[in-house]
Amino acid sequence: MEHSGLLSGWRLRAVTSSIALAMFLVNIEVSVVATSLVAIVDDLQGFNRIGWVVTSYLVTYTSMYPHIFRPHIADTTQGLIIIWSKFSNAWGRKTCMVCALFLFVAFSGACGGSQSMTQLIIFRSFQGVGAAGCVSLGLTIAYEMVAEHDYPKYAAIISSFSAFGSLVGPLLGGAFSEKVSWRWIFLINVPVGSLICVLLFFSIPNRFPYQNQPIATSRDGVHRSKLARSRSLDLLGAFCLLGASLLLVTALLEAGVTFKWKSAPTISLFTLSGILWIAFVLQEYRLSKSVHTTTEPIFPWEFFQNRAWVGTLMLSLLSGAPYIVEIIDIPQRFQTLGVDAFGAGVRLIPFNLLIALGAVAVNIVAGKSGIPPIVLLSVGVAFQLTGVCLLSTLTSVTSIPSAIYGYQVLTGLGIGIMFGLCLVLPPAVAKSRDLALCAGAVLQFRVLGGALALAVATTVWNNYATTRLQHLLPPDQLSMILKSTGAVSLLPEPAKRQVMEVLVRSYNQRTRVLIGFTAAQFVAVMMLWRRPQISFTQKDSKKTEKTEHSSITDAALKS
């Protein structure tokens, strides 16, 4: 059923500003940690668990589950982005958006007060619960508050704030770590997030986007109470998705560090993850094909049958990998070579600046020039692949090569192009009734791709570095370095240089993991191929635009 929830005037400006600022806060929480990781793990003594500081935020988008093999650490898992979207269908966009932002703010404060790595990982997990809702519902509200021909414009606004968060995040993280305390990278969210909560509460109309209709309806158009719509949630599918993601990421991060690759715990984790992934697919198929159930699937089976939509999801999944890994890897390279945290943030500007410019510029080009997105996406992948390959060739252990800034420009521009276009593709390739699910899915797959890539890359780094360092250092010195990189400066000169060479090569090995993720994006781009090609050019007549969009959607479903 179509809604009539378009906003105008002060409400449109206030909601746009609130969503943009919320997206800024959520996105900054990835990049702000990039230059603070060294300070955090040095203070809390846990360099060998550094991957969890970022990954727990990325993949922990649901309720807490006790860790199976390490009960003193509680982890949560990716998946709540889509689940937030489903809850918003039942309880309303406004209620869920405010609740999501409140959770994010509350656990940001808890992260700032953490006294151990275990506490930080747990609180980062709950912080991710709120973050998932902010990104999913923020984008959904943005889709629903304006007409289709305004999508590129508002996508550019939201993309610019998100990208700006990534740009200034490393600078703020470095500044707080150097001048005050790393704890302020989390505590600053409390006053700012609280103000956004208030603004959202007063600016979003009640029952948006159905504020002009007497009764909200479900996805299938049947009038239901909120309780009945809540009961229609696919809890079994959610459990399978969340469990599968949790077990897979845990296996990747812990194998070779806590457990051996061929050990029973590692094999069990991978096996159980595979079983749950299969169970998730079967559950979604059963619900989608059944005519005797009111339970709505998290991921409708028709999504799997829509080639263009699957291609969009794969692009989002794969493009999240180079962003997350490089925004962590590049500052660590600089700090390993003696640059302070703020200086590392400054040197990361080319990477984040080009992501911001690329995301904004590509939406403007797509909206004004009529160039098909498939062409722009191919250009973005080419830039990414070139930049990632070049970043994996750095070998200096005494100075920072100037070429690294050019490599950052190429990689960042390619990532920005992909991010910008993936935000506006869902309305062109999926049904409008599934828009909330699609918005959540795009963001969820991007986060999941980044989390999986970071888990794989961290495993490669840990195994490569540990294997080679244990032949160079006695156990006590190796243990010190795995807890704090500052211990490298305490080593005598011959051993120090050898350790530095191992660390630099470890970073290169981690970057090479991204080559596969990036090259695979070409396959996903080709899945968007069709005649006529998707285009976001504005039409002189809204009727013409609506007819063209309808034909594009029908073609996507048939393909």
PDB file of N, CA, C and O in Angstrom, residues 177-242:
ATOM      1  N   SER A 177      43.017  11.193  21.978  1.00  0.00           N
ATOM      2  CA  SER A 177      44.009  10.270  22.541  1.00  0.00           C
ATOM      3  C   SER A 177      45.262  10.994  22.997  1.00  0.00           C
ATOM      4  O   SER A 177      45.857  10.665  24.032  1.00  0.00           O
ATOM      5  N   GLU A 178      45.681  11.997  22.212  1.00  0.00           N
ATOM      6  CA  GLU A 178      46.921  12.713  22.521  1.00  0.00           C
ATOM      7  C   GLU A 178      46.737  13.786  23.592  1.00  0.00           C
ATOM      8  O   GLU A 178      47.583  13.950  24.473  1.00  0.00           O
ATOM      9  N   LYS A 179      45.625  14.525  23.541  1.00  0.00           N
ATOM     10  CA  LYS A 179      45.463  15.709  24.385  1.00  0.00           C
ATOM     11  C   LYS A 179      44.624  15.469  25.636  1.00  0.00           C
ATOM     12  O   LYS A 179      44.855  16.111  26.666  1.00  0.00           O
ATOM     13  N   VAL A 180      43.648  14.573  25.571  1.00  0.00           N
ATOM     14  CA  VAL A 180      42.758  14.359  26.716  1.00  0.00           C
ATOM     15  C   VAL A 180      42.805  12.892  27.131  1.00  0.00           C
ATOM     16  O   VAL A 180      43.599  12.500  27.973  1.00  0.00           O
ATOM     17  N   SER A 181      41.942  12.090  26.548  1.00  0.00           N
ATOM     18  CA  SER A 181      41.888  10.649  26.818  1.00  0.00           C
ATOM     19  C   SER A 181      41.091   9.996  25.711  1.00  0.00           C
ATOM     20  O   SER A 181      40.145  10.590  25.169  1.00  0.00           O
ATOM     21  N   TRP A 182      41.436   8.750  25.375  1.00  0.00           N
ATOM     22  CA  TRP A 182      40.686   8.031  24.352  1.00  0.00           C
ATOM     23  C   TRP A 182      39.232   7.847  24.755  1.00  0.00           C
ATOM     24  O   TRP A 182      38.367   7.634  23.892  1.00  0.00           O
ATOM     25  N   ARG A 183      38.923   7.942  26.047  1.00  0.00           N
ATOM     26  CA  ARG A 183      37.551   7.741  26.521  1.00  0.00           C
ATOM     27  C   ARG A 183      36.584   8.773  25.937  1.00  0.00           C
ATOM     28  O   ARG A 183      35.383   8.502  25.788  1.00  0.00           O
ATOM     29  N   TRP A 184      37.098   9.938  25.575  1.00  0.00           N
ATOM     30  CA  TRP A 184      36.229  10.995  25.062  1.00  0.00           C
ATOM     31  C   TRP A 184      35.742  10.721  23.647  1.00  0.00           C
ATOM     32  O   TRP A 184      34.807  11.380  23.180  1.00  0.00           O
ATOM     33  N   ILE A 185      36.336   9.753  22.944  1.00  0.00           N
ATOM     34  CA  ILE A 185      35.810   9.413  21.629  1.00  0.00           C
ATOM     35  C   ILE A 185      34.426   8.771  21.760  1.00  0.00           C
ATOM     36  O   ILE A 185      33.646   8.777  20.801  1.00  0.00           O
ATOM     37  N   PHE A 186      34.128   8.230  22.924  1.00  0.00           N
ATOM     38  CA  PHE A 186      32.805   7.674  23.194  1.00  0.00           C
ATOM     39  C   PHE A 186      31.929   8.653  23.971  1.00  0.00           C
ATOM     40  O   PHE A 186      30.737   8.799  23.683  1.00  0.00           O
ATOM     41  N   LEU A 187      32.510   9.336  24.953  1.00  0.00           N
ATOM     42  CA  LEU A 187      31.717  10.216  25.814  1.00  0.00           C
ATOM     43  C   LEU A 187      31.129  11.403  25.063  1.00  0.00           C
ATOM     44  O   LEU A 187      30.058  11.903  25.434  1.00  0.00           O
ATOM     45  N   ILE A 188      31.778  11.852  23.991  1.00  0.00           N
ATOM     46  CA  ILE A 188      31.286  13.007  23.242  1.00  0.00           C
ATOM     47  C   ILE A 188      29.937  12.715  22.605  1.00  0.00           C
ATOM     48  O   ILE A 188      29.151  13.628  22.308  1.00  0.00           O
ATOM     49  N   ASN A 189      29.617  11.426  22.399  1.00  0.00           N
ATOM     50  CA  ASN A 189      28.329  11.068  21.783  1.00  0.00           C
ATOM     51  C   ASN A 189      27.142  11.346  22.695  1.00  0.00           C
ATOM     52  O   ASN A 189      26.011  11.490  22.209  1.00  0.00           O
ATOM     53  N   VAL A 190      27.379  11.407  23.994  1.00  0.00           N
ATOM     54  CA  VAL A 190      26.267  11.529  24.940  1.00  0.00           C
ATOM     55  C   VAL A 190      25.534  12.866  24.792  1.00  0.00           C
ATOM     56  O   VAL A 190      24.312  12.876  24.553  1.00  0.00           O
ATOM     57  N   PRO A 191      26.196  14.028  24.901  1.00  0.00           N
ATOM     58  CA  PRO A 191      25.438  15.284  24.745  1.00  0.00           C
ATOM     59  C   PRO A 191      24.924  15.500  23.328  1.00  0.00           C
ATOM     60  O   PRO A 191      23.792  15.955  23.143  1.00  0.00           O
ATOM     61  N   VAL A 192      25.755  15.182  22.328  1.00  0.00           N
ATOM     62  CA  VAL A 192      25.330  15.411  20.941  1.00  0.00           C
ATOM     63  C   VAL A 192      24.165  14.493  20.578  1.00  0.00           C
ATOM     64  O   VAL A 192      23.165  14.924  20.000  1.00  0.00           O
ATOM     65  N   GLY A 193      24.268  13.222  20.925  1.00  0.00           N
ATOM     66  CA  GLY A 193      23.197  12.277  20.624  1.00  0.00           C
ATOM     67  C   GLY A 193      21.906  12.603  21.341  1.00  0.00           C
ATOM     68  O   GLY A 193      20.813  12.409  20.801  1.00  0.00           O
ATOM     69  N   SER A 194      22.001  13.109  22.560  1.00  0.00           N
ATOM     70  CA  SER A 194      20.798  13.476  23.311  1.00  0.00           C
ATOM     71  C   SER A 194      20.040  14.607  22.618  1.00  0.00           C
ATOM     72  O   SER A 194      18.806  14.596  22.532  1.00  0.00           O
ATOM     73  N   LEU A 195      20.772  15.588  22.098  1.00  0.00           N
ATOM     74  CA  LEU A 195      20.131  16.694  21.382  1.00  0.00           C
ATOM     75  C   LEU A 195      19.439  16.198  20.112  1.00  0.00           C
ATOM     76  O   LEU A 195      18.338  16.656  19.770  1.00  0.00           O
ATOM     77  N   ILE A 196      20.067  15.257  19.410  1.00  0.00           N
ATOM     78  CA  ILE A 196      19.458  14.706  18.197  1.00  0.00           C
ATOM     79  C   ILE A 196      18.189  13.945  18.542  1.00  0.00           C
ATOM     80  O   ILE A 196      17.196  14.007  17.809  1.00  0.00           O
ATOM     81  N   CYS A 197      18.201  13.221  19.659  1.00  0.00           N
ATOM     82  CA  CYS A 197      17.005  12.498  20.113  1.00  0.00           C
ATOM     83  C   CYS A 197      15.824  13.447  20.290  1.00  0.00           C
ATOM     84  O   CYS A 197      14.701  13.168  19.843  1.00  0.00           O
ATOM     85  N   VAL A 198      16.077  14.567  20.933  1.00  0.00           N
ATOM     86  CA  VAL A 198      15.019  15.556  21.171  1.00  0.00           C
ATOM     87  C   VAL A 198      14.504  16.111  19.851  1.00  0.00           C
ATOM     88  O   VAL A 198      13.288  16.241  19.628  1.00  0.00           O
ATOM     89  N   LEU A 199      15.425  16.442  18.954  1.00  0.00           N
ATOM     90  CA  LEU A 199      15.038  17.006  17.663  1.00  0.00           C
ATOM     91  C   LEU A 199      14.205  16.020  16.854  1.00  0.00           C
ATOM     92  O   LEU A 199      13.199  16.390  16.230  1.00  0.00           O
ATOM     93  N   LEU A 200      14.596  14.745  16.854  1.00  0.00           N
ATOM     94  CA  LEU A 200      13.837  13.727  16.134  1.00  0.00           C
ATOM     95  C   LEU A 200      12.442  13.555  16.718  1.00  0.00           C
ATOM     96  O   LEU A 200      11.453  13.398  15.992  1.00  0.00           O
ATOM     97  N   PHE A 201      12.359  13.583  18.037  1.00  0.00           N
ATOM     98  CA  PHE A 201      11.078  13.377  18.711  1.00  0.00           C
ATOM     99  C   PHE A 201      10.053  14.433  18.303  1.00  0.00           C
ATOM    100  O   PHE A 201       8.871  14.135  18.101  1.00  0.00           O
ATOM    101  N   PHE A 202      10.493  15.678  18.169  1.00  0.00           N
ATOM    102  CA  PHE A 202       9.561  16.753  17.866  1.00  0.00           C
ATOM    103  C   PHE A 202       9.361  16.984  16.368  1.00  0.00           C
ATOM    104  O   PHE A 202       8.363  17.584  15.967  1.00  0.00           O
ATOM    105  N   SER A 203      10.285  16.506  15.533  1.00  0.00           N
ATOM    106  CA  SER A 203      10.180  16.817  14.106  1.00  0.00           C
ATOM    107  C   SER A 203       9.534  15.707  13.282  1.00  0.00           C
ATOM    108  O   SER A 203       8.884  15.988  12.270  1.00  0.00           O
ATOM    109  N   ILE A 204       9.691  14.434  13.671  1.00  0.00           N
ATOM    110  CA  ILE A 204       9.066  13.343  12.918  1.00  0.00           C
ATOM    111  C   ILE A 204       7.596  13.240  13.319  1.00  0.00           C
ATOM    112  O   ILE A 204       7.288  13.106  14.501  1.00  0.00           O
ATOM    113  N   PRO A 205       6.659  13.303  12.373  1.00  0.00           N
ATOM    114  CA  PRO A 205       5.241  13.201  12.720  1.00  0.00           C
ATOM    115  C   PRO A 205       4.912  11.842  13.335  1.00  0.00           C
ATOM    116  O   PRO A 205       5.559  10.834  13.020  1.00  0.00           O
ATOM    117  N   ASN A 206       3.934  11.812  14.210  1.00  0.00           N
ATOM    118  CA  ASN A 206       3.477  10.541  14.761  1.00  0.00           C
ATOM    119  C   ASN A 206       2.927   9.661  13.642  1.00  0.00           C
ATOM    120  O   ASN A 206       2.270  10.131  12.731  1.00  0.00           O
ATOM    121  N   ARG A 207       3.232   8.361  13.718  1.00  0.00           N
ATOM    122  CA  ARG A 207       2.801   7.364  12.743  1.00  0.00           C
ATOM    123  C   ARG A 207       3.372   7.605  11.347  1.00  0.00           C
ATOM    124  O   ARG A 207       2.831   7.116  10.363  1.00  0.00           O
ATOM    125  N   PHE A 208       4.459   8.346  11.246  1.00  0.00           N
ATOM    126  CA  PHE A 208       5.125   8.528   9.952  1.00  0.00           C
ATOM    127  C   PHE A 208       5.527   7.159   9.394  1.00  0.00           C
ATOM    128  O   PHE A 208       5.996   6.295  10.148  1.00  0.00           O
ATOM    129  N   PRO A 209       5.362   6.890   8.093  1.00  0.00           N
ATOM    130  CA  PRO A 209       4.922   7.782   7.011  1.00  0.00           C
ATOM    131  C   PRO A 209       3.431   7.676   6.706  1.00  0.00           C
ATOM    132  O   PRO A 209       2.997   8.036   5.611  1.00  0.00           O
ATOM    133  N   TYR A 210       2.641   7.146   7.646  1.00  0.00           N
ATOM    134  CA  TYR A 210       1.206   6.980   7.424  1.00  0.00           C
ATOM    135  C   TYR A 210       0.400   7.985   8.240  1.00  0.00           C
ATOM    136  O   TYR A 210      -0.725   7.703   8.635  1.00  0.00           O
ATOM    137  N   GLN A 211       1.005   9.160   8.494  1.00  0.00           N
ATOM    138  CA  GLN A 211       0.337  10.129   9.354  1.00  0.00           C
ATOM    139  C   GLN A 211      -0.939  10.683   8.741  1.00  0.00           C
ATOM    140  O   GLN A 211      -1.809  11.182   9.450  1.00  0.00           O
ATOM    141  N   ASN A 212      -1.089  10.566   7.427  1.00  0.00           N
ATOM    142  CA  ASN A 212      -2.284  11.068   6.754  1.00  0.00           C
ATOM    143  C   ASN A 212      -3.312   9.973   6.478  1.00  0.00           C
ATOM    144  O   ASN A 212      -4.280  10.196   5.753  1.00  0.00           O
ATOM    145  N   GLN A 213      -3.103   8.778   7.055  1.00  0.00           N
ATOM    146  CA  GLN A 213      -4.034   7.675   6.883  1.00  0.00           C
ATOM    147  C   GLN A 213      -4.583   7.267   8.249  1.00  0.00           C
ATOM    148  O   GLN A 213      -3.887   7.382   9.257  1.00  0.00           O
ATOM    149  N   PRO A 214      -5.796   6.776   8.301  1.00  0.00           N
ATOM    150  CA  PRO A 214      -6.414   6.453   9.604  1.00  0.00           C
ATOM    151  C   PRO A 214      -5.775   5.278  10.316  1.00  0.00           C
ATOM    152  O   PRO A 214      -5.656   5.274  11.522  1.00  0.00           O
ATOM    153  N   ILE A 215      -5.324   4.239   9.567  1.00  0.00           N
ATOM    154  CA  ILE A 215      -4.776   3.035  10.185  1.00  0.00           C
ATOM    155  C   ILE A 215      -3.562   2.598   9.408  1.00  0.00           C
ATOM    156  O   ILE A 215      -3.602   2.514   8.181  1.00  0.00           O
ATOM    157  N   ALA A 216      -2.452   2.302  10.114  1.00  0.00           N
ATOM    158  CA  ALA A 216      -1.266   1.770   9.442  1.00  0.00           C
ATOM    159  C   ALA A 216      -1.539   0.347   9.014  1.00  0.00           C
ATOM    160  O   ALA A 216      -2.301  -0.382   9.641  1.00  0.00           O
ATOM    161  N   THR A 217      -0.900  -0.087   7.947  1.00  0.00           N
ATOM    162  CA  THR A 217      -1.110  -1.430   7.430  1.00  0.00           C
ATOM    163  C   THR A 217       0.186  -2.200   7.380  1.00  0.00           C
ATOM    164  O   THR A 217       1.264  -1.635   7.389  1.00  0.00           O
ATOM    165  N   SER A 218       0.051  -3.527   7.320  1.00  0.00           N
ATOM    166  CA  SER A 218       1.221  -4.396   7.234  1.00  0.00           C
ATOM    167  C   SER A 218       1.716  -4.459   5.805  1.00  0.00           C
ATOM    168  O   SER A 218       1.120  -3.892   4.895  1.00  0.00           O
ATOM    169  N   ARG A 219       2.761  -5.200   5.607  1.00  0.00           N
ATOM    170  CA  ARG A 219       3.379  -5.317   4.288  1.00  0.00           C
ATOM    171  C   ARG A 219       2.395  -5.884   3.263  1.00  0.00           C
ATOM    172  O   ARG A 219       2.409  -5.522   2.093  1.00  0.00           O
ATOM    173  N   ASP A 220       1.492  -6.795   3.681  1.00  0.00           N
ATOM    174  CA  ASP A 220       0.553  -7.395   2.745  1.00  0.00           C
ATOM    175  C   ASP A 220      -0.771  -6.640   2.664  1.00  0.00           C
ATOM    176  O   ASP A 220      -1.714  -7.073   2.024  1.00  0.00           O
ATOM    177  N   GLY A 221      -0.844  -5.480   3.345  1.00  0.00           N
ATOM    178  CA  GLY A 221      -2.024  -4.642   3.237  1.00  0.00           C
ATOM    179  C   GLY A 221      -3.139  -4.987   4.211  1.00  0.00           C
ATOM    180  O   GLY A 221      -4.199  -4.383   4.190  1.00  0.00           O
ATOM    181  N   VAL A 222      -2.934  -5.951   5.106  1.00  0.00           N
ATOM    182  CA  VAL A 222      -3.964  -6.370   6.048  1.00  0.00           C
ATOM    183  C   VAL A 222      -3.864  -5.524   7.311  1.00  0.00           C
ATOM    184  O   VAL A 222      -2.781  -5.346   7.854  1.00  0.00           O
ATOM    185  N   HIS A 223      -4.972  -5.015   7.793  1.00  0.00           N
ATOM    186  CA  HIS A 223      -4.987  -4.203   9.005  1.00  0.00           C
ATOM    187  C   HIS A 223      -4.722  -5.087  10.220  1.00  0.00           C
ATOM    188  O   HIS A 223      -5.419  -6.062  10.462  1.00  0.00           O
ATOM    189  N   ARG A 224      -3.728  -4.728  11.021  1.00  0.00           N
ATOM    190  CA  ARG A 224      -3.384  -5.515  12.195  1.00  0.00           C
ATOM    191  C   ARG A 224      -2.994  -4.598  13.343  1.00  0.00           C
ATOM    192  O   ARG A 224      -2.532  -3.491  13.136  1.00  0.00           O
ATOM    193  N   SER A 225      -3.132  -5.108  14.547  1.00  0.00           N
ATOM    194  CA  SER A 225      -2.679  -4.358  15.714  1.00  0.00           C
ATOM    195  C   SER A 225      -1.164  -4.426  15.797  1.00  0.00           C
ATOM    196  O   SER A 225      -0.531  -5.267  15.159  1.00  0.00           O
ATOM    197  N   LYS A 226      -0.583  -3.568  16.628  1.00  0.00           N
ATOM    198  CA  LYS A 226       0.873  -3.587  16.795  1.00  0.00           C
ATOM    199  C   LYS A 226       1.337  -4.921  17.358  1.00  0.00           C
ATOM    200  O   LYS A 226       2.377  -5.446  16.959  1.00  0.00           O
ATOM    201  N   LEU A 227       0.566  -5.474  18.315  1.00  0.00           N
ATOM    202  CA  LEU A 227       0.950  -6.749  18.902  1.00  0.00           C
ATOM    203  C   LEU A 227       0.927  -7.851  17.853  1.00  0.00           C
ATOM    204  O   LEU A 227       1.837  -8.676  17.770  1.00  0.00           O
ATOM    205  N   ALA A 228      -0.108  -7.859  17.014  1.00  0.00           N
ATOM    206  CA  ALA A 228      -0.204  -8.878  15.974  1.00  0.00           C
ATOM    207  C   ALA A 228       0.930  -8.735  14.974  1.00  0.00           C
ATOM    208  O   ALA A 228       1.502  -9.727  14.523  1.00  0.00           O
ATOM    209  N   ARG A 229       1.270  -7.489  14.616  1.00  0.00           N
ATOM    210  CA  ARG A 229       2.367  -7.285  13.675  1.00  0.00           C
ATOM    211  C   ARG A 229       3.701  -7.655  14.295  1.00  0.00           C
ATOM    212  O   ARG A 229       4.616  -8.106  13.615  1.00  0.00           O
ATOM    213  N   SER A 230       3.852  -7.477  15.606  1.00  0.00           N
ATOM    214  CA  SER A 230       5.081  -7.890  16.279  1.00  0.00           C
ATOM    215  C   SER A 230       5.222  -9.404  16.260  1.00  0.00           C
ATOM    216  O   SER A 230       6.318  -9.938  16.083  1.00  0.00           O
ATOM    217  N   ARG A 231       4.092 -10.114  16.431  1.00  0.00           N
ATOM    218  CA  ARG A 231       4.131 -11.567  16.418  1.00  0.00           C
ATOM    219  C   ARG A 231       4.458 -12.122  15.038  1.00  0.00           C
ATOM    220  O   ARG A 231       4.811 -13.296  14.899  1.00  0.00           O
ATOM    221  N   SER A 232       4.305 -11.279  13.999  1.00  0.00           N
ATOM    222  CA  SER A 232       4.596 -11.745  12.644  1.00  0.00           C
ATOM    223  C   SER A 232       6.085 -11.747  12.343  1.00  0.00           C
ATOM    224  O   SER A 232       6.492 -12.149  11.260  1.00  0.00           O
ATOM    225  N   LEU A 233       6.902 -11.295  13.284  1.00  0.00           N
ATOM    226  CA  LEU A 233       8.344 -11.276  13.066  1.00  0.00           C
ATOM    227  C   LEU A 233       8.896 -12.695  12.976  1.00  0.00           C
ATOM    228  O   LEU A 233       8.498 -13.582  13.733  1.00  0.00           O
ATOM    229  N   ASP A 234       9.839 -12.882  12.081  1.00  0.00           N
ATOM    230  CA  ASP A 234      10.462 -14.191  11.864  1.00  0.00           C
ATOM    231  C   ASP A 234      11.592 -14.390  12.873  1.00  0.00           C
ATOM    232  O   ASP A 234      12.772 -14.183  12.565  1.00  0.00           O
ATOM    233  N   LEU A 235      11.232 -14.806  14.087  1.00  0.00           N
ATOM    234  CA  LEU A 235      12.228 -14.946  15.141  1.00  0.00           C
ATOM    235  C   LEU A 235      13.196 -16.099  14.876  1.00  0.00           C
ATOM    236  O   LEU A 235      14.383 -16.006  15.174  1.00  0.00           O
ATOM    237  N   LEU A 236      12.686 -17.196  14.294  1.00  0.00           N
ATOM    238  CA  LEU A 236      13.570 -18.318  13.985  1.00  0.00           C
ATOM    239  C   LEU A 236      14.587 -17.927  12.919  1.00  0.00           C
ATOM    240  O   LEU A 236      15.777 -18.248  13.035  1.00  0.00           O
ATOM    241  N   GLY A 237      14.132 -17.214  11.899  1.00  0.00           N
ATOM    242  CA  GLY A 237      15.062 -16.745  10.872  1.00  0.00           C
ATOM    243  C   GLY A 237      16.087 -15.795  11.447  1.00  0.00           C
ATOM    244  O   GLY A 237      17.267 -15.842  11.088  1.00  0.00           O
ATOM    245  N   ALA A 238      15.640 -14.902  12.353  1.00  0.00           N
ATOM    246  CA  ALA A 238      16.563 -13.965  12.984  1.00  0.00           C
ATOM    247  C   ALA A 238      17.622 -14.711  13.791  1.00  0.00           C
ATOM    248  O   ALA A 238      18.808 -14.385  13.739  1.00  0.00           O
ATOM    249  N   PHE A 239      17.175 -15.735  14.549  1.00  0.00           N
ATOM    250  CA  PHE A 239      18.120 -16.518  15.345  1.00  0.00           C
ATOM    251  C   PHE A 239      19.158 -17.194  14.455  1.00  0.00           C
ATOM    252  O   PHE A 239      20.347 -17.191  14.765  1.00  0.00           O
ATOM    253  N   CYS A 240      18.714 -17.796  13.347  1.00  0.00           N
ATOM    254  CA  CYS A 240      19.650 -18.478  12.439  1.00  0.00           C
ATOM    255  C   CYS A 240      20.641 -17.494  11.837  1.00  0.00           C
ATOM    256  O   CYS A 240      21.850 -17.772  11.759  1.00  0.00           O
ATOM    257  N   LEU A 241      20.152 -16.325  11.405  1.00  0.00           N
ATOM    258  CA  LEU A 241      21.035 -15.325  10.801  1.00  0.00           C
ATOM    259  C   LEU A 241      22.054 -14.812  11.811  1.00  0.00           C
ATOM    260  O   LEU A 241      23.250 -14.715  11.525  1.00  0.00           O
ATOM    261  N   LEU A 242      21.569 -14.493  13.011  1.00  0.00           N
ATOM    262  CA  LEU A 242      22.446 -13.947  14.032  1.00  0.00           C
ATOM    263  C   LEU A 242      23.466 -14.985  14.500  1.00  0.00           C
ATOM    264  O   LEU A 242      24.650 -14.697  14.643  1.00  0.00           O
TER     265      LEU A 242
END
